[in-house]
CSV table of C-alpha atoms in Angstrom, one decimal:
chain,number,residue,atom,x,y,z
A,1,UNK,CA,90.7,175.1,47.7
A,2,UNK,CA,91.2,177.1,50.9
A,3,UNK,CA,88.0,178.5,52.5
A,4,UNK,CA,88.3,181.1,55.2
A,5,UNK,CA,86.0,180.4,58.1
A,6,UNK,CA,83.4,183.1,58.8
A,7,UNK,CA,83.4,184.5,55.3
A,8,UNK,CA,80.1,184.5,53.3
A,9,UNK,CA,81.2,182.2,50.4
A,10,UNK,CA,78.1,180.0,50.6
A,11,UNK,CA,75.6,180.1,47.8
A,12,UNK,CA,72.2,181.9,48.2
A,13,UNK,CA,73.8,184.3,50.6
A,14,UNK,CA,71.5,187.1,49.3
A,15,UNK,CA,68.4,185.1,50.2
A,16,UNK,CA,69.7,184.3,53.7
A,17,UNK,CA,70.6,187.9,54.5
A,18,UNK,CA,67.2,189.0,53.3
A,19,UNK,CA,65.6,186.5,55.7
A,20,UNK,CA,67.8,187.6,58.5
A,21,UNK,CA,67.1,191.3,58.0
A,22,UNK,CA,63.4,190.8,57.9
A,23,UNK,CA,63.5,188.5,60.8
A,24,UNK,CA,65.6,190.7,63.1
A,25,UNK,CA,63.6,193.8,62.2
A,26,UNK,CA,60.3,192.0,62.7
A,27,UNK,CA,61.3,190.6,66.1
A,28,UNK,CA,62.5,193.9,67.4
A,29,UNK,CA,59.4,195.7,66.2
A,30,UNK,CA,57.2,193.1,67.8
A,31,UNK,CA,59.0,193.3,71.1
A,32,UNK,CA,59.1,197.1,71.3
A,33,UNK,CA,55.7,198.1,69.8
A,34,UNK,CA,53.6,195.5,71.7
A,35,UNK,CA,55.5,196.1,74.9
A,36,UNK,CA,55.0,199.8,74.6
A,37,UNK,CA,51.3,199.3,74.0
A,38,UNK,CA,50.6,196.9,76.9
A,39,UNK,CA,52.8,198.9,79.3
A,40,UNK,CA,50.9,202.0,78.4
A,41,UNK,CA,47.6,200.2,79.0
A,42,UNK,CA,48.9,198.7,82.2
A,43,UNK,CA,49.8,202.2,83.5
A,44,UNK,CA,46.1,203.1,83.2
A,45,UNK,CA,44.4,199.9,84.2
A,46,UNK,CA,45.0,196.4,85.8
A,47,UNK,CA,42.1,194.8,83.9
A,48,UNK,CA,43.3,191.6,82.2
A,49,UNK,CA,40.7,191.8,79.4
A,50,UNK,CA,41.9,195.3,78.4
A,51,UNK,CA,45.5,194.2,78.4
A,52,UNK,CA,44.8,191.1,76.4
A,53,UNK,CA,42.7,192.9,73.9
A,54,UNK,CA,45.3,195.7,73.4
A,55,UNK,CA,48.1,193.2,73.2
A,56,UNK,CA,46.4,190.9,70.6
A,57,UNK,CA,45.3,193.9,68.6
A,58,UNK,CA,48.8,195.2,68.5
A,59,UNK,CA,50.2,191.7,67.6
A,60,UNK,CA,47.8,191.0,64.8
A,61,UNK,CA,47.9,194.5,63.3
A,62,UNK,CA,51.7,194.8,63.6
A,63,UNK,CA,52.3,191.4,62.0
A,64,UNK,CA,50.1,192.1,59.1
A,65,UNK,CA,51.6,195.6,58.7
A,66,UNK,CA,55.2,194.2,58.8
A,67,UNK,CA,54.4,191.4,56.3
A,68,UNK,CA,52.7,193.8,53.9
A,69,UNK,CA,55.5,196.3,54.1
A,70,UNK,CA,58.2,193.7,53.5
A,71,UNK,CA,56.2,192.2,50.6
A,72,UNK,CA,55.7,195.6,48.8
A,73,UNK,CA,59.4,196.6,49.4
A,74,UNK,CA,61.0,193.4,48.3
A,75,UNK,CA,58.6,193.0,45.4
A,76,UNK,CA,59.7,196.4,44.1
A,77,UNK,CA,63.3,195.3,44.5
A,78,UNK,CA,62.7,192.1,42.6
A,79,UNK,CA,60.9,193.9,39.8
A,80,UNK,CA,63.9,196.2,39.4
A,81,UNK,CA,66.2,193.2,39.3
A,82,UNK,CA,64.1,191.5,36.7
A,83,UNK,CA,64.0,194.6,34.5
A,84,UNK,CA,67.8,194.9,34.7
A,85,UNK,CA,68.2,191.2,33.7
A,86,UNK,CA,65.8,191.7,30.7
A,87,UNK,CA,67.8,194.8,29.6
A,88,UNK,CA,71.1,193.0,29.9
A,89,UNK,CA,69.8,190.0,28.0
A,90,UNK,CA,68.6,192.3,25.1
A,91,UNK,CA,71.9,194.1,25.0
A,92,UNK,CA,73.8,190.8,24.7
A,93,UNK,CA,71.5,189.8,21.9
A,94,UNK,CA,71.7,193.0,19.9
A,95,UNK,CA,75.3,194.1,20.5
A,96,UNK,CA,77.5,191.2,21.6
A,97,UNK,CA,80.8,192.9,20.6
A,98,UNK,CA,80.1,196.0,22.6
A,99,UNK,CA,79.1,193.9,25.6
A,100,UNK,CA,82.3,191.8,25.3
A,101,UNK,CA,84.4,194.9,25.2
A,102,UNK,CA,82.5,196.3,28.2
A,103,UNK,CA,83.1,193.1,30.2
A,104,UNK,CA,86.8,193.2,29.3
A,105,UNK,CA,87.1,196.8,30.5
A,106,UNK,CA,85.4,195.9,33.8
A,107,UNK,CA,87.8,193.2,34.5
A,108,UNK,CA,90.7,195.4,33.4
A,109,UNK,CA,89.4,198.0,35.9
A,110,UNK,CA,89.6,195.4,38.6
A,111,UNK,CA,93.3,195.0,38.1
A,112,UNK,CA,93.8,192.4,35.4
A,113,UNK,CA,96.1,193.0,32.5
A,114,UNK,CA,94.6,193.7,29.1
A,115,UNK,CA,95.3,190.2,27.8
A,116,UNK,CA,94.1,188.4,30.9
A,117,UNK,CA,90.9,190.6,31.1
A,118,UNK,CA,90.2,189.8,27.4
A,119,UNK,CA,90.7,186.0,28.0
A,120,UNK,CA,88.5,186.0,31.1
A,121,UNK,CA,85.8,187.9,29.4
A,122,UNK,CA,85.8,185.6,26.4
A,123,UNK,CA,85.7,182.4,28.4
A,124,UNK,CA,83.0,183.7,30.7
A,125,UNK,CA,81.0,184.9,27.7
A,126,UNK,CA,81.3,181.5,26.1
A,127,UNK,CA,80.2,179.8,29.3
A,128,UNK,CA,77.3,182.1,30.4
A,129,UNK,CA,77.4,185.6,29.1
A,130,UNK,CA,74.3,186.8,30.9
A,131,UNK,CA,75.5,185.6,34.3
A,132,UNK,CA,78.9,187.1,33.8
A,133,UNK,CA,77.6,190.5,33.0
A,134,UNK,CA,75.0,190.5,35.7
A,135,UNK,CA,77.6,189.6,38.3
A,136,UNK,CA,80.3,192.0,37.3
A,137,UNK,CA,78.1,195.0,36.1
A,138,UNK,CA,75.2,194.8,38.5
A,139,UNK,CA,76.0,192.5,41.3
A,140,UNK,CA,73.0,190.3,40.5
A,141,UNK,CA,72.7,186.6,40.6
A,142,UNK,CA,69.7,185.6,38.4
A,143,UNK,CA,69.3,182.4,40.4
A,144,UNK,CA,69.2,184.2,43.8
A,145,UNK,CA,66.7,187.0,43.4
A,146,UNK,CA,65.0,188.3,46.5
A,147,UNK,CA,61.7,186.6,47.3
A,148,UNK,CA,58.9,188.9,48.7
A,149,UNK,CA,56.9,186.0,50.1
A,150,UNK,CA,59.9,184.7,52.1
A,151,UNK,CA,60.6,188.2,53.4
A,152,UNK,CA,56.9,188.8,54.3
A,153,UNK,CA,56.6,185.4,56.1
A,154,UNK,CA,59.8,185.8,58.0
A,155,UNK,CA,58.9,189.3,59.1
A,156,UNK,CA,55.4,188.3,60.2
A,157,UNK,CA,56.5,185.2,62.1
A,158,UNK,CA,59.4,187.1,63.8
A,159,UNK,CA,57.0,190.0,64.8
A,160,UNK,CA,54.6,187.6,66.3
A,161,UNK,CA,57.2,185.7,68.3
A,162,UNK,CA,58.7,189.0,69.5
A,163,UNK,CA,55.2,190.3,70.4
A,164,UNK,CA,54.3,187.3,72.5
A,165,UNK,CA,57.1,188.0,75.0
A,166,UNK,CA,55.7,191.3,76.3
A,167,UNK,CA,52.2,190.1,76.1
A,168,UNK,CA,52.9,187.1,78.3
A,169,UNK,CA,55.1,189.2,80.6
A,170,UNK,CA,52.3,191.7,81.3
A,171,UNK,CA,49.6,189.1,81.8
A,172,UNK,CA,51.2,186.3,83.8
A,173,UNK,CA,52.7,188.1,86.9
A,174,UNK,CA,50.5,189.7,89.6
A,175,UNK,CA,49.5,193.3,89.0
A,176,UNK,CA,52.3,194.8,91.2
A,177,UNK,CA,55.0,192.9,89.3
A,178,UNK,CA,53.7,193.4,85.8
A,179,UNK,CA,55.6,196.6,84.9
A,180,UNK,CA,59.1,195.6,86.3
A,181,UNK,CA,58.8,192.1,84.9
A,182,UNK,CA,57.9,193.4,81.4
A,183,UNK,CA,60.6,196.0,81.5
A,184,UNK,CA,63.2,193.4,82.4
A,185,UNK,CA,62.0,190.8,79.9
A,186,UNK,CA,61.8,193.3,77.0
A,187,UNK,CA,65.2,194.9,77.6
A,188,UNK,CA,66.9,191.5,77.9
A,189,UNK,CA,65.2,190.3,74.7
A,190,UNK,CA,66.3,193.5,72.9
A,191,UNK,CA,69.9,193.0,74.1
A,192,UNK,CA,69.8,189.4,72.8
A,193,UNK,CA,68.3,190.1,69.4
A,194,UNK,CA,70.7,193.1,68.9
A,195,UNK,CA,73.7,190.9,69.7
A,196,UNK,CA,72.6,188.0,67.5
A,197,UNK,CA,71.9,190.2,64.6
A,198,UNK,CA,75.2,192.0,65.0
A,199,UNK,CA,77.2,188.8,65.3
A,200,UNK,CA,75.6,187.2,62.2
A,201,UNK,CA,76.1,190.4,60.3
A,202,UNK,CA,79.7,190.8,61.4
A,203,UNK,CA,79.4,194.0,63.4
A,204,UNK,CA,80.0,194.9,67.1
A,205,UNK,CA,77.3,193.2,69.3
A,206,UNK,CA,77.6,195.5,72.3
A,207,UNK,CA,76.9,198.7,70.3
A,208,UNK,CA,73.9,197.1,68.6
A,209,UNK,CA,72.5,195.9,71.9
A,210,UNK,CA,73.0,199.2,73.6
A,211,UNK,CA,71.2,201.0,70.9
A,212,UNK,CA,68.2,198.7,71.1
A,213,UNK,CA,68.1,198.6,74.9
A,214,UNK,CA,68.2,202.4,75.2
A,215,UNK,CA,65.6,203.0,72.5
A,216,UNK,CA,63.3,200.3,74.0
A,217,UNK,CA,63.6,201.6,77.5
A,218,UNK,CA,62.7,205.1,76.3
A,219,UNK,CA,59.6,203.8,74.4
A,220,UNK,CA,58.4,201.8,77.4
A,221,UNK,CA,59.0,204.7,79.9
A,222,UNK,CA,57.1,207.1,77.7
A,223,UNK,CA,54.1,205.0,77.2
A,224,UNK,CA,53.9,203.9,80.8
A,225,UNK,CA,54.0,207.5,82.0
A,226,UNK,CA,51.2,208.4,79.5
A,227,UNK,CA,49.1,205.5,80.6
A,228,UNK,CA,49.7,206.3,84.3
A,229,UNK,CA,48.8,209.9,83.7
A,230,UNK,CA,45.6,209.0,81.9
A,231,UNK,CA,44.6,206.4,84.5
A,232,UNK,CA,45.2,208.9,87.3
A,233,UNK,CA,43.1,211.6,85.7
A,234,UNK,CA,40.3,209.1,84.9
A,235,UNK,CA,40.3,209.8,81.2
A,236,UNK,CA,40.3,206.1,80.3
């Protein structure tokens, strides 16, 4: 059998893409949100304790929020998939002839002749009727349902790893270098995560990186200006 390199023929692709989506989104959110937070605080004060407190609060709160959001979202998706599987199983039990005719029609709509579509439908029904209907009708693999715990863990870990970068970048350099070092580290990290996510997903890496870098730069600039203004006026 000939396998084309780079095409997603491997099993469990749905699970891996789900992990990738949650991981990339989590890392980007961790980088941008915590960076914007600590840069804003750094614009108002050079106190290490204040920067550390703000950064850790943003890291913990963001990681928990991301994990909870992913868990709720993916749980809803999995519940929908399970409901559709149960419905299809019941239809196969109560009206097998109609389901066979439906499967035949679906294969015929995909370009098979009537005779071939009928034969394929009959053979697949004899082998595993439920899997055949789920795949063709709904695009669901009953052995590859999305996992909310995996998505939540992936998102939380990725957010934490992403958030550590700006937190360290703002704390380690001397005060006069904190802002430029953090800006540079964050924008480079966003460019890298954008490129990696695009390459794995098969899209253009440059466009994805530019979007993230521009958005991240605007967020950092806005919070730094606000922090600087508040620090100058003595509000904080």
